[in-house]
Each structure stands twice: as C-alpha cells, then as structure tokens.
XYZ file of N, CA and C in Angstrom:
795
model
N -2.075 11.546 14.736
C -2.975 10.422 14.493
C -2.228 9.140 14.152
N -1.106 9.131 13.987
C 0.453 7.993 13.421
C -0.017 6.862 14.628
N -0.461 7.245 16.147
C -0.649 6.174 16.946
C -2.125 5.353 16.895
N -3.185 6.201 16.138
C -4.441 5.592 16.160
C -4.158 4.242 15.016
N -3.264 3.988 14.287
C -3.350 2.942 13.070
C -2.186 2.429 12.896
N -2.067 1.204 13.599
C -0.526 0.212 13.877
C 0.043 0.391 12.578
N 1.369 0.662 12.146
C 2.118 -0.067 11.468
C 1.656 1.508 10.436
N 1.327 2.016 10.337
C 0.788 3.401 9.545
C 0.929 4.717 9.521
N 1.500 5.397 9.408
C 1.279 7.127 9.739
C 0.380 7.785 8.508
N -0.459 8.591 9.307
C -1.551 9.337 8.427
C -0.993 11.031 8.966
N -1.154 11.760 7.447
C -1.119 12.738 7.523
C -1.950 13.732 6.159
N -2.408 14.719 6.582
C -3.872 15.302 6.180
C -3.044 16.630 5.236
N -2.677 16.572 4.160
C -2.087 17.928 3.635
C -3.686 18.669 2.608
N -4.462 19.398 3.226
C -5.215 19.778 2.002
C -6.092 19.229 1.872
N -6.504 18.878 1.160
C -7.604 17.805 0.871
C -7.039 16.408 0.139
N -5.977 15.822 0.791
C -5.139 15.338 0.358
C -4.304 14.294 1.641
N -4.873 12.963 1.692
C -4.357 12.516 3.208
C -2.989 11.251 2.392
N -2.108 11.926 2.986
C -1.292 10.655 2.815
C -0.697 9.578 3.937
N -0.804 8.658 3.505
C -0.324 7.531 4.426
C 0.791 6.738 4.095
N 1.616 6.913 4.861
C 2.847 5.950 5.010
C 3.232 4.330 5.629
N 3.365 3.686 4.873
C 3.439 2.367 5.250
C 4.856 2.732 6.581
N 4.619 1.637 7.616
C 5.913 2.227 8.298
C 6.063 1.348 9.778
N 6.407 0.020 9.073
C 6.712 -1.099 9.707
C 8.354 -1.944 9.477
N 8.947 -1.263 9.436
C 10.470 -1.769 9.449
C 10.677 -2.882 9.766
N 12.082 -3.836 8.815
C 12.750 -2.540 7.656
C 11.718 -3.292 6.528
N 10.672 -3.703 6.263
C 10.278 -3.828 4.712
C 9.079 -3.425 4.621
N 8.232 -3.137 5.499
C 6.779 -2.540 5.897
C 6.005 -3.346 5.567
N 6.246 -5.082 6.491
C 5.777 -6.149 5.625
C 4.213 -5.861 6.739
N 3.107 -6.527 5.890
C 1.770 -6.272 6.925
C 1.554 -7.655 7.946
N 0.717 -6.503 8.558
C 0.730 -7.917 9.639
C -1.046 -8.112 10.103
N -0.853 -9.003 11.087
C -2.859 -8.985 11.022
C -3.677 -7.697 12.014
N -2.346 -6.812 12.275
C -2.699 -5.566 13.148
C -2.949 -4.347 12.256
N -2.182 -4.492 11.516
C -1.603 -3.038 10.079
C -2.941 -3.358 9.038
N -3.300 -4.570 8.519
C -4.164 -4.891 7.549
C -5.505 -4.307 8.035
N -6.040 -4.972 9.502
C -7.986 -4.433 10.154
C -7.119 -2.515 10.080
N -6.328 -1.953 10.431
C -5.880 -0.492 10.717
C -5.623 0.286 9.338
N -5.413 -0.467 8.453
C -5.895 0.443 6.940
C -7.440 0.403 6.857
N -7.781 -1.249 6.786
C -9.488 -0.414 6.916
C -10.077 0.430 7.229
N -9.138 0.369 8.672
C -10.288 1.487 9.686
C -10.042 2.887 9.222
N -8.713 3.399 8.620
C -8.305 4.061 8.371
C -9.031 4.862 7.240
N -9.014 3.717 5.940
C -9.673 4.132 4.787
C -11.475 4.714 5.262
N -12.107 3.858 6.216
C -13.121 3.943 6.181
C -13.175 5.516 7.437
N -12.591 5.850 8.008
C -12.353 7.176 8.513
C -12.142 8.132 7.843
N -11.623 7.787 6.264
C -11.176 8.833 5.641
C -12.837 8.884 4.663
N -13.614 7.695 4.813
C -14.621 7.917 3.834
C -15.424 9.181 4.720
N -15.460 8.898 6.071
C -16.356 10.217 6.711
C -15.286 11.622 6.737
N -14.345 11.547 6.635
C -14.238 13.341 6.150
C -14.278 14.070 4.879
N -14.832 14.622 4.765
C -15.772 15.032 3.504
C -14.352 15.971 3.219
N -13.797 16.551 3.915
C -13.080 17.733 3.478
C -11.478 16.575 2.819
N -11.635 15.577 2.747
C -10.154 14.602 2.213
C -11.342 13.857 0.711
N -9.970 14.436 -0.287
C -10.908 13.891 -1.662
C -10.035 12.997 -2.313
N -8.633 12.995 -1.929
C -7.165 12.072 -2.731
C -6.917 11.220 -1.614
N -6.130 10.027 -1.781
C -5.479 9.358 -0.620
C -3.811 8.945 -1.487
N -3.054 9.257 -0.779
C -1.637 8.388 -1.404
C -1.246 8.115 -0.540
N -0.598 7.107 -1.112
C 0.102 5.815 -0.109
C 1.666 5.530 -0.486
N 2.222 5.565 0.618
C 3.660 5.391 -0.099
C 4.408 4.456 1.453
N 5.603 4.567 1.074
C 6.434 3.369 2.350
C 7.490 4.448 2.729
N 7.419 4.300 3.925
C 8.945 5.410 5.123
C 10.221 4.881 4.113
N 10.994 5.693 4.057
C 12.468 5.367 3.480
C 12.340 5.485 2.127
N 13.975 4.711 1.813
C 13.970 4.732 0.035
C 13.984 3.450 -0.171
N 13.861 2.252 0.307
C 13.939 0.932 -0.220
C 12.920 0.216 -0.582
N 11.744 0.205 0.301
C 10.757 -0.088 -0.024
C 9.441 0.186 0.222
N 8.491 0.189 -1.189
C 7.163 0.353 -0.817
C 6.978 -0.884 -0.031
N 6.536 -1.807 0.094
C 5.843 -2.725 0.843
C 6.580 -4.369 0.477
N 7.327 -4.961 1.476
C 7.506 -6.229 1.292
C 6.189 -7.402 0.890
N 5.093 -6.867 1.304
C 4.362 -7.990 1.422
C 3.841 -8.551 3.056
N 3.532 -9.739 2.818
C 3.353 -10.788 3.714
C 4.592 -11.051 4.318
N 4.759 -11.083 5.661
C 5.937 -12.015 6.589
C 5.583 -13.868 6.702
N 6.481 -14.210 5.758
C 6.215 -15.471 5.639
C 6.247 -16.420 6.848
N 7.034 -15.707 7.821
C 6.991 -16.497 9.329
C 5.617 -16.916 9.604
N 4.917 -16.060 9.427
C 3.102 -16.539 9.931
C 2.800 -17.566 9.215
N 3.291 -17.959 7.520
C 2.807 -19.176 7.195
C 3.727 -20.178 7.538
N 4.824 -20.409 7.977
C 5.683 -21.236 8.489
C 5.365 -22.459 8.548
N 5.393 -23.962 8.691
C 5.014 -24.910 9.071
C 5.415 -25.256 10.731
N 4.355 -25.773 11.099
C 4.498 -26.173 12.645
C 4.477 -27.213 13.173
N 5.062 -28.048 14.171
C 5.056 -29.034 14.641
C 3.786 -29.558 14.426
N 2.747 -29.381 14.823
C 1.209 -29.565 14.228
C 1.128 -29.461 12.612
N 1.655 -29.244 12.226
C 1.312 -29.122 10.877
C 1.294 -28.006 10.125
N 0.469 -27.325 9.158
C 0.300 -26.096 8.794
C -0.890 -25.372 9.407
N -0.786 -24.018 10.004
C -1.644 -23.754 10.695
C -2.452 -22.948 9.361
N -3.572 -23.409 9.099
C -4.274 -23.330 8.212
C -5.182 -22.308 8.388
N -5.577 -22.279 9.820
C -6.397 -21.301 10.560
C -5.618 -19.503 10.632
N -4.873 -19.589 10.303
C -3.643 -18.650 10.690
C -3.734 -17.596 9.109
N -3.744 -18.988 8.625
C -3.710 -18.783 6.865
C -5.199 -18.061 6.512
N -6.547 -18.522 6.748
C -7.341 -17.891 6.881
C -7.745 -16.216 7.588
N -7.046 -16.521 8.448
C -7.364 -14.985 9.219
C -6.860 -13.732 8.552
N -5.250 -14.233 8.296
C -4.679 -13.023 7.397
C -5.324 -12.930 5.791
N -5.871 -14.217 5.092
C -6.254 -13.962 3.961
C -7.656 -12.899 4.106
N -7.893 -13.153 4.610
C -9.525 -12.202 4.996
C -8.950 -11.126 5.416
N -8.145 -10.810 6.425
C -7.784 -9.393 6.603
C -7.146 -8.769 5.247
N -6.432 -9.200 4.428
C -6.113 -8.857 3.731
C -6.887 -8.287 2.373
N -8.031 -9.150 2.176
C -8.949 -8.992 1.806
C -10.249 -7.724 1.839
N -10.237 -7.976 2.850
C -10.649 -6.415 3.330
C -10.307 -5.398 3.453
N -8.966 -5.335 3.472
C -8.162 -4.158 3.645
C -7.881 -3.665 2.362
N -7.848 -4.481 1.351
C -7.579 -4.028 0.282
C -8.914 -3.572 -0.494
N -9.819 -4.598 -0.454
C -10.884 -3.790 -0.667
C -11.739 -2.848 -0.561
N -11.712 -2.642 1.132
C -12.109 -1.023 1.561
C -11.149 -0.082 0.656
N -10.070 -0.642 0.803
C -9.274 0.910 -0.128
C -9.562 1.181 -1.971
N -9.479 -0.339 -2.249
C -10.130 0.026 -3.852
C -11.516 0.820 -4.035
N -12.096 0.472 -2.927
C -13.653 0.995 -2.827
C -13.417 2.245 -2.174
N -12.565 2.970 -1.813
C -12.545 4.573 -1.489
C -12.794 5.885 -2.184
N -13.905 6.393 -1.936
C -14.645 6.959 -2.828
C -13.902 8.008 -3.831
N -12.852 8.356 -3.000
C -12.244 9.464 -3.785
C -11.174 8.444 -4.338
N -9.604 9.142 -5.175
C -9.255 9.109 -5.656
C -7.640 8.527 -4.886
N -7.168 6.981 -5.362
C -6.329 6.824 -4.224
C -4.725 6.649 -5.459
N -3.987 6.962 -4.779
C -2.720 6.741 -5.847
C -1.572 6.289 -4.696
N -0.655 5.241 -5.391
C 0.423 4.527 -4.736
C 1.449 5.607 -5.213
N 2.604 5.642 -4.053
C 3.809 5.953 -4.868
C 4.721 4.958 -3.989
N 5.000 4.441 -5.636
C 5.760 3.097 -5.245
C 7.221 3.603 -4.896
N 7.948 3.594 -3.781
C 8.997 4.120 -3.629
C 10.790 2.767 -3.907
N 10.324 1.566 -3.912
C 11.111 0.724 -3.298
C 10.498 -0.919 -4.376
N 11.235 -1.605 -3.124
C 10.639 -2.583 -3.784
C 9.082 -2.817 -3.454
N 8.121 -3.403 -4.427
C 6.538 -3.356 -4.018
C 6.338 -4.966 -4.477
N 6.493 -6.008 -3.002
C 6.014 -7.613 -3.533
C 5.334 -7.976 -3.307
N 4.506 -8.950 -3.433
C 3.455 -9.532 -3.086
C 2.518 -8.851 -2.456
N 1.841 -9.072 -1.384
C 1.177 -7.953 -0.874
C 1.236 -6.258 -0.509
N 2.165 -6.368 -0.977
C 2.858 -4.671 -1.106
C 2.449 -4.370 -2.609
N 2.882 -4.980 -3.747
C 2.222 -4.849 -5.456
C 0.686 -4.777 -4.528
N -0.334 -5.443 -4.109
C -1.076 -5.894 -4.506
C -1.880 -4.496 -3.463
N -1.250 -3.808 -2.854
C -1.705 -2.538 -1.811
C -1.654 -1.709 -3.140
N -0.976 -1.486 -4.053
C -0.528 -0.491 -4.972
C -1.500 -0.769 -5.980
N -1.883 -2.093 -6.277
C -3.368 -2.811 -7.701
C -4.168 -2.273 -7.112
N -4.732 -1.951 -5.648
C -5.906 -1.723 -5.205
C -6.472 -0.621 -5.203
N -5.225 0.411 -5.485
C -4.887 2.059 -5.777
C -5.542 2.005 -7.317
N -6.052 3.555 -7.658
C -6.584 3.908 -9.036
C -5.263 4.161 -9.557
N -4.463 4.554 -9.381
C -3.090 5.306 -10.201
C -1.879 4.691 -9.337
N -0.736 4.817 -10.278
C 0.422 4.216 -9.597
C 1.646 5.399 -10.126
N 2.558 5.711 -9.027
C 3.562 6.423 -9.589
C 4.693 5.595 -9.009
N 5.749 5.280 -9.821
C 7.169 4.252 -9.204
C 8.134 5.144 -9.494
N 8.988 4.815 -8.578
C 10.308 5.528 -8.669
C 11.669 4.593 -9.407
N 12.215 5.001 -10.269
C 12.821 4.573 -11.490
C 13.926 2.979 -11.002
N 13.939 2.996 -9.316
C 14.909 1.740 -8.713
C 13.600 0.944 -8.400
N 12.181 1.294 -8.377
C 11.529 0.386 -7.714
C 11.440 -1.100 -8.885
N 10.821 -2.127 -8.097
C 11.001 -3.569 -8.467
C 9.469 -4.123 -7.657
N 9.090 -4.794 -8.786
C 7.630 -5.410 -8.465
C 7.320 -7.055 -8.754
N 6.691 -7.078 -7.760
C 6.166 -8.657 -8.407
C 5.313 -8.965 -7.492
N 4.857 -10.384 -8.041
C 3.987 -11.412 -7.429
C 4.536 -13.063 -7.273
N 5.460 -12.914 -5.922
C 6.264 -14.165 -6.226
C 5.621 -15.337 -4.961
N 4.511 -15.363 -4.455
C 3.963 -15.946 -3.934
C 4.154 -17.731 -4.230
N 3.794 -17.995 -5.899
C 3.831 -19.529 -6.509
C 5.267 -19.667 -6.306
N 6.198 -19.002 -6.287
C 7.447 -19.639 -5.534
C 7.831 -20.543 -4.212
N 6.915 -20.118 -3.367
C 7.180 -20.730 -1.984
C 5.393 -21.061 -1.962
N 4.919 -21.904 -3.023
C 3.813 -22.951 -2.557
C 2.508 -22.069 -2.781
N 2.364 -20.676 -2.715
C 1.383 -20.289 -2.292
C 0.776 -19.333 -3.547
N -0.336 -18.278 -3.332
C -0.550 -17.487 -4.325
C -0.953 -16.167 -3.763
N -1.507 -15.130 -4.856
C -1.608 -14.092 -4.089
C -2.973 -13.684 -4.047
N -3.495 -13.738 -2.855
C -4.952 -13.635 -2.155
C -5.619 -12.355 -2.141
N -4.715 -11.170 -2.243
C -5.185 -9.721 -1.966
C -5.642 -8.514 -3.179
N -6.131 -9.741 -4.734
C -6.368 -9.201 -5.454
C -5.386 -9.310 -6.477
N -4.405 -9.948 -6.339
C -3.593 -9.962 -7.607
C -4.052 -10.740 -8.602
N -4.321 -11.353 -8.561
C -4.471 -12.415 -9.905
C -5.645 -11.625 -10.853
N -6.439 -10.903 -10.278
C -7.350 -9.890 -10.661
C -7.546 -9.053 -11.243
N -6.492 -8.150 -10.067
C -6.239 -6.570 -10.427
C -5.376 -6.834 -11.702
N -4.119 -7.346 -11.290
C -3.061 -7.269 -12.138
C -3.216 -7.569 -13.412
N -4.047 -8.895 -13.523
C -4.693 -9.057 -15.118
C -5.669 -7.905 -15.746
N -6.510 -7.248 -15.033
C -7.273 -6.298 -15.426
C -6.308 -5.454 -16.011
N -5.015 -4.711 -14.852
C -4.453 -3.711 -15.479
C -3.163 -3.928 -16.755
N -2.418 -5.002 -16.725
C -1.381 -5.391 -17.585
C -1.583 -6.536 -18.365
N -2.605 -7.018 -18.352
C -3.647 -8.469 -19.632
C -2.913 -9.206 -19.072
N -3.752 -10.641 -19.543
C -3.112 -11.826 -19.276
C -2.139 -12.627 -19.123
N -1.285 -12.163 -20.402
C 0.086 -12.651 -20.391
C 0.860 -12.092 -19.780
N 0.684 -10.878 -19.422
C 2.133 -10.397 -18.343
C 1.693 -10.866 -16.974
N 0.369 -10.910 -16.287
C -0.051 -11.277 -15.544
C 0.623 -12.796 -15.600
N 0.306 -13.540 -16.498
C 0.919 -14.517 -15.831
C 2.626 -15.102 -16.167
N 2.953 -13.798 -16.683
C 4.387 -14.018 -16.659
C 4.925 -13.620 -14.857
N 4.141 -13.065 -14.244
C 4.172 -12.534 -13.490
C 3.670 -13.553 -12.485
N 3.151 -13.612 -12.503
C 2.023 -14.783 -11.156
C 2.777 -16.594 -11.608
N 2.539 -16.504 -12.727
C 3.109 -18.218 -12.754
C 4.912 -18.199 -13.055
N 5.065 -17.823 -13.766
C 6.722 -17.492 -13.754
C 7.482 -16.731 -12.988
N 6.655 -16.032 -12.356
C 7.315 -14.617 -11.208
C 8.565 -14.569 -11.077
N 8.175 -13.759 -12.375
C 9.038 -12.731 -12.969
C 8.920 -11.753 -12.361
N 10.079 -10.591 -11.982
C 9.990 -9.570 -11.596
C 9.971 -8.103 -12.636
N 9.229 -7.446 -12.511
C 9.568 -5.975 -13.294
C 9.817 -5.064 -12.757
N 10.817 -4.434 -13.489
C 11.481 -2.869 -13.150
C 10.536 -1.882 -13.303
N 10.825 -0.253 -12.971
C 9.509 0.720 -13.233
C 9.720 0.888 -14.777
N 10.543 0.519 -15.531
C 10.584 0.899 -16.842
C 9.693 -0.187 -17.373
N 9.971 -1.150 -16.973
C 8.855 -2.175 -17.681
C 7.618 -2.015 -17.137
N 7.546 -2.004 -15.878
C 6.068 -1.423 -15.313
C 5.427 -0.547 -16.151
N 5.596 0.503 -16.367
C 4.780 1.960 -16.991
C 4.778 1.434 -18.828
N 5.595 0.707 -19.621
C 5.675 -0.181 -20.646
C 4.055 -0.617 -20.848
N 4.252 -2.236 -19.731
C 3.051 -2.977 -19.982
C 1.179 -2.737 -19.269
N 1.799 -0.933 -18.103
C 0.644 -0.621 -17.661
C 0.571 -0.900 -16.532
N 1.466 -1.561 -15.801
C 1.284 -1.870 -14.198
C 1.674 -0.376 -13.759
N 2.334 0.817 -13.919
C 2.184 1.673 -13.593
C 2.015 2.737 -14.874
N 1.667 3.960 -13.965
C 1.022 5.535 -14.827
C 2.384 5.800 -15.551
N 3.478 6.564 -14.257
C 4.223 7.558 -14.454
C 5.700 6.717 -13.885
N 6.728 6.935 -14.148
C 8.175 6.568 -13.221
C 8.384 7.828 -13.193
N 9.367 8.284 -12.156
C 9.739 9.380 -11.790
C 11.231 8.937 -10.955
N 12.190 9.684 -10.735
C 13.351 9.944 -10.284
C 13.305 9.395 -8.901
N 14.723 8.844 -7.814
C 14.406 8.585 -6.935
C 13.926 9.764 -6.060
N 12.803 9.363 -5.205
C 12.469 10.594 -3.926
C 11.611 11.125 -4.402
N 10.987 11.055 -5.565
C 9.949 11.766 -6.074
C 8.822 11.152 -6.625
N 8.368 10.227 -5.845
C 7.206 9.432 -6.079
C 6.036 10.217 -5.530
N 6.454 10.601 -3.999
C 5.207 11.182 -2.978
C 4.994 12.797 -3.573
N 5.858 13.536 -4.057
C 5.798 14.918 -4.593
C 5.187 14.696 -5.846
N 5.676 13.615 -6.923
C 4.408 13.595 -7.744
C 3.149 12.977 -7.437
N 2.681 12.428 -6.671
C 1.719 11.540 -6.177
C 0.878 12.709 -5.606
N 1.520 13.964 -5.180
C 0.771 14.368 -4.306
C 0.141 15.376 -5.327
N 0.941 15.896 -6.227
C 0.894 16.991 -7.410
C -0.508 16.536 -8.485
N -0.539 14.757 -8.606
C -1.710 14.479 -8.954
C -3.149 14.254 -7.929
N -3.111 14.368 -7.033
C -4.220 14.245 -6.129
C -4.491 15.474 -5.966
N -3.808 16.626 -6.067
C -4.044 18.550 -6.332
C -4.558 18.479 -7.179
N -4.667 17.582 -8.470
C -5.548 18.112 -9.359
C -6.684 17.377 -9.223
N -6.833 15.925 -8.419
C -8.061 15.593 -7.845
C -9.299 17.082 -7.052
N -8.466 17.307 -6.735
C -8.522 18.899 -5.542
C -9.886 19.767 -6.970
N -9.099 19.599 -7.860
C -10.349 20.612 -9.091
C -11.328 20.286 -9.233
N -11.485 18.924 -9.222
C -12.378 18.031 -9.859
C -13.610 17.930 -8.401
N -15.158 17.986 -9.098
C -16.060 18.147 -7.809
C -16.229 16.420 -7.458
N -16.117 16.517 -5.796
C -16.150 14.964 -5.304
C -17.109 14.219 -5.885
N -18.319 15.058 -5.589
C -19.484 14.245 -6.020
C -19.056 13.170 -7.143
N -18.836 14.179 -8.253
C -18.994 13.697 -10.179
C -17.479 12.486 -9.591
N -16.918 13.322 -8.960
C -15.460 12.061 -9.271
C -15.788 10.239 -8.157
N -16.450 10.812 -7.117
C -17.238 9.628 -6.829
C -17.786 8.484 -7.795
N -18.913 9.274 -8.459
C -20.092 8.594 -9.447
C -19.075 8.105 -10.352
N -17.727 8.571 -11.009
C -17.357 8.484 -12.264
C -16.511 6.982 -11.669
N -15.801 7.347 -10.530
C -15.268 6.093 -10.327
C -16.433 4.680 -10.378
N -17.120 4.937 -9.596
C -17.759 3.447 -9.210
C -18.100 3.265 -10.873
N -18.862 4.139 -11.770
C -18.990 3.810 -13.239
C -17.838 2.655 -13.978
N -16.393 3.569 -13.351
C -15.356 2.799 -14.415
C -15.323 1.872 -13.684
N -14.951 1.670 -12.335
C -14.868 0.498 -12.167
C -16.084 -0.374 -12.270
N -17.223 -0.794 -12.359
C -18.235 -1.360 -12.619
C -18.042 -2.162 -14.002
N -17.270 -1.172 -14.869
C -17.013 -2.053 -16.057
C -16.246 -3.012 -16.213
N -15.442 -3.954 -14.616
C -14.825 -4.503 -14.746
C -15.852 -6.221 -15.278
N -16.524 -5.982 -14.123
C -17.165 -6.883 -14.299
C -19.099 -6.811 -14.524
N -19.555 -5.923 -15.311
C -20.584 -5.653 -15.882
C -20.792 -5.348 -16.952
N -21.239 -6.031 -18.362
C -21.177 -5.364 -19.433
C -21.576 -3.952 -20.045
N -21.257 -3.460 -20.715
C -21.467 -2.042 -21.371
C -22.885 -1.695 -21.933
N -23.675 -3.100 -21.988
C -25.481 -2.416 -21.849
C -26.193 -2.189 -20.846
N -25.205 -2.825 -19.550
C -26.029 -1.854 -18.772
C -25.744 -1.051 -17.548
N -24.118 -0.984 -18.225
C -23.630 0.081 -17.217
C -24.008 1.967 -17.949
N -24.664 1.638 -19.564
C -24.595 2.807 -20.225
C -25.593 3.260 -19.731
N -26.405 2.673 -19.266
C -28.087 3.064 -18.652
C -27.752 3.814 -17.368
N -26.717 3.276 -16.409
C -26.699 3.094 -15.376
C -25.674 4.635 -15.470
N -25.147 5.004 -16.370
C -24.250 6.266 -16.209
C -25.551 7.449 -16.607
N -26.458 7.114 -17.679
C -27.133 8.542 -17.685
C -27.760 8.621 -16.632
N -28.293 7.689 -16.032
C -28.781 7.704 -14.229
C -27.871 8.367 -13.384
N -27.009 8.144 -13.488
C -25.539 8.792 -12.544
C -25.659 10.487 -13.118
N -25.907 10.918 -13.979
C -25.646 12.034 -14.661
C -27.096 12.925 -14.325
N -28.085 11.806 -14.165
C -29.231 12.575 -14.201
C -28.857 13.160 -12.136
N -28.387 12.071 -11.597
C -28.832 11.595 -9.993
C -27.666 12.798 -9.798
N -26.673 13.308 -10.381
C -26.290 14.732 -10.057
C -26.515 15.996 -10.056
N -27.733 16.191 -10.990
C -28.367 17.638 -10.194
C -29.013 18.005 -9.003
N -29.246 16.290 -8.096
C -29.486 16.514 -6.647
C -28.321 16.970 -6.238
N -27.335 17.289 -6.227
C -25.864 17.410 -5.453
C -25.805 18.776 -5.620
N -25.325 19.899 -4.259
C -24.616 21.073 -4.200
C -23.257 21.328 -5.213
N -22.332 20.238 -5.315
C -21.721 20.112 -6.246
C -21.967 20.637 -7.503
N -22.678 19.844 -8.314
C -23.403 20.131 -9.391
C -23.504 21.626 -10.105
N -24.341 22.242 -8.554
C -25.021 23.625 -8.706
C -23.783 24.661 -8.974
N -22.655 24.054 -7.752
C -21.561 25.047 -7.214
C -20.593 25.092 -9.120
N -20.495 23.632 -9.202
C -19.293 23.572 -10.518
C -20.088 24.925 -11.849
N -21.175 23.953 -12.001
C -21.882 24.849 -13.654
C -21.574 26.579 -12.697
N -22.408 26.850 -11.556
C -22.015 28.303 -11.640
C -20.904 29.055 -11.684
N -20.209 28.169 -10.772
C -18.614 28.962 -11.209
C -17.464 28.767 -12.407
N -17.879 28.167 -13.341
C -17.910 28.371 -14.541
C -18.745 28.989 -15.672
N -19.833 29.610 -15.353
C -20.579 30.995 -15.423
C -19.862 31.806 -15.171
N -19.761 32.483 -14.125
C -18.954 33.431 -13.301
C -17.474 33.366 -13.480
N -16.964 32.378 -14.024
C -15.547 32.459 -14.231
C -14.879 32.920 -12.821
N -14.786 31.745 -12.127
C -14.171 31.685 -11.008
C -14.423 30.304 -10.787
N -13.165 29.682 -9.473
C -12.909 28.766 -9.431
C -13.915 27.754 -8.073
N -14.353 26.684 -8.316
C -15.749 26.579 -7.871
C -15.295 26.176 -6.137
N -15.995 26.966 -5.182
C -16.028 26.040 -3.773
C -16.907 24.778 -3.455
N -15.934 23.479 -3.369
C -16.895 22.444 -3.281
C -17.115 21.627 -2.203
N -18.315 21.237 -1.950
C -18.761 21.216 -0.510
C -19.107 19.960 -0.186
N -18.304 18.810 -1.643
C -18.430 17.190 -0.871
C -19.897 17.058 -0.873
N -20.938 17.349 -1.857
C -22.310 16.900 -1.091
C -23.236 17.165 -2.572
C-alpha cells in the first residue's frame, strides 16, 4: 500500500498501522504527502480492525524536516502568496484529520522533528523521542510562523512560556528537555522510538475502541470548552455506551474472567 500515499509507507501490524514518513533525506512535506496523510488517516478511520496509529520517519536522522522552504522562496513576481495559501490549508488539514483520528495516534520522534515535522508529532496524542532527537518551531526566523497547529498545540501541551521560548525565540529542545517541560511522554535510546511506540499502541489493543473513541473526543473537548459542560456531556458519553457491542463484550469478559473480543462497534 507504500504506493497508494506519496511520500508515506503504511504498514498494518495488528491492530496497529504504522506509517513512515519517507521523503528523503529530511522527509520534508510537500503539497502531494500533506492531501496523502489525509487520505490516509481517513482510510484508516474506515478499518475498524486498526485502533493505534504511529508515525515515525525512514532512517535515524530525522523525524520530519518540516516545510521545504523553496516553495516559499521569493519570485521575480514577487511572493507567491497563492502558493503560500495552498500549502497552509493542506497542511491544515492534514494535521487535523490526524488529531481528529478516532483511535489512538503516537509519534516516534526518531531525528530531528522542525517545524512542520514538531507540528505532525503536536497533532499526535502521545510522543516518544529518541534521546539525539532535536525539536523546534523555527519558522519566526525566516519571516514566517507556524500554521499547522503549533502555536496551539504546543502551548496547550508545554504552557506559554516555553511555547514561546520556542515560537518567538526559537529555541531549540533536546528529548531531555522535551519530556522535562511535556513536549514529550517518554525518551528512549537510539532505534527505539517505533518498538516503544508500538509496545504502547498494544496496550491501546486492551482498551475497547468504542470507550477509547468517546474518552478521546471528551479530553480533547476540554481544550476549548469549559468543564460545565463538558461534565454533562461525559455522563451522556457513558450513558450513549450501553448502545455499543463493546460495552456488552468488555463488562462480560470481565465476569467470565477472560480477555474481551472487541468488535469496534
């Protein structure tokens, strides 16, 4: 399936699809690779039998360069502004179909992860880096900023001030400072980002899709909805799961003491 999604290789271990960034040498995106994660993510929303997604980059150097700054280049005409639009929207989307993926998505940051490469990894629920990787958001360096959710994500997950030690000073962080201020979960050794990445999406594997569906859109909802009435909105979620096979399958096989078959539904 590596040829259905430019710039991408998908591969299905389990209930467990991982995808490899894999556009050499920095796996920077382009306006072909960005619409081909969508399509990708949103292919993975119709197979019921895939409940984890991880994402990682071919090689040991890097998760994701980012943006190829050649496309914003200046031109005899001027700045192609139109150019600038197309990729911000693809980018946009691409990242958002994947934050919005129902199941459970985790980066393993292998390399360096910049600009739009960090900002593929913010869009992920979990982050695992490997102890050489190096992150940032250095966009306000060369004029510009970062469009694909950083200024966002990144403040949500590491507060304000590192965020904008990060975005206005771009500054770079190591995985030791990463996992420190919360931009990542776990660091791990080199080469062992995707083996732990994958070791946590196995235990996605326990957990019934349904409940881990509902639970996500809950937490994330609290980004931007207050807590009176997302609390309403979770015993609704709690009630709206005894329609689900799920539901039925988990409580009984914890009756029975055995481990539950779950049927995504």
């Amino acid at each position: 399936m590596s040829d259905t999604y430019t710039g991408l290789k998908l591969e299905k271990r389990g209930h467990t699809a991982v995808v490899t960034l894999d556009n050499p040498p920095a796996h920077t995106w382009t306006d072909q690779s960005l619409p081909a994660l969508a399509r990708l993510v949103r292919d993975l929303e119709n197979d019921r039998d895939i409940y984890a997604l991880v994402i990682t980059g071919a090689g040991e150097k890097f998760f994701s360069a980012g943006a190829d700054l050649k496309l914003f280049a200046p031109t005899e005409s001027g700045t192609d502004k139109a150019t600038a639009a197309t990729m911000a929207r693809r980018f946009g989307e691409a990242f958002e179909t994947l934050a919005a993926f129902r199941g459970v998505s985790i980066a393993a940051i292998n390399g360096y992860a910049m600009g739009g490469g960090l900002e593929c990894a913010l869009a992920c629920d979990l982050r695992v880096a490997e102890e050489h990787a190096v992150m940032a958001l250095p966009e306000a360096s060369v004029g510009l900023l970062p469009c694909a959710g950083g200024t966002q994500w990144l403040a949500w997950n590491v507060g304000e001030s590192w965020a904008k030690r990060m975005v206005l000073l771009g500054e770079r962080v190591d995985a030791a400072t990463a996992q420190r201020i919360g931009l990542v979960d776990e660091v791990v050794g080199k080469g062992q980002a995707l083996e732990r990445a994958l070791a946590m999406a196995e235990k996605v594997g326990r957990q019934s899709p349904s409940a881990v569906r509902a639970c996500k859109r809950l937490i994330q909802g609290a980004r931007h909805t207050p807590p009176q009435q997302v609390l309403p909105a979770e015993r609704e979620t709690f009630i709206d799961l005894f329609d689900t096979a799920d539901r039925s399958e988990g409580v009984t096989a914890f009756l029975e003491k055995r481990q539950p078959a779950w049927k995504n539904a």
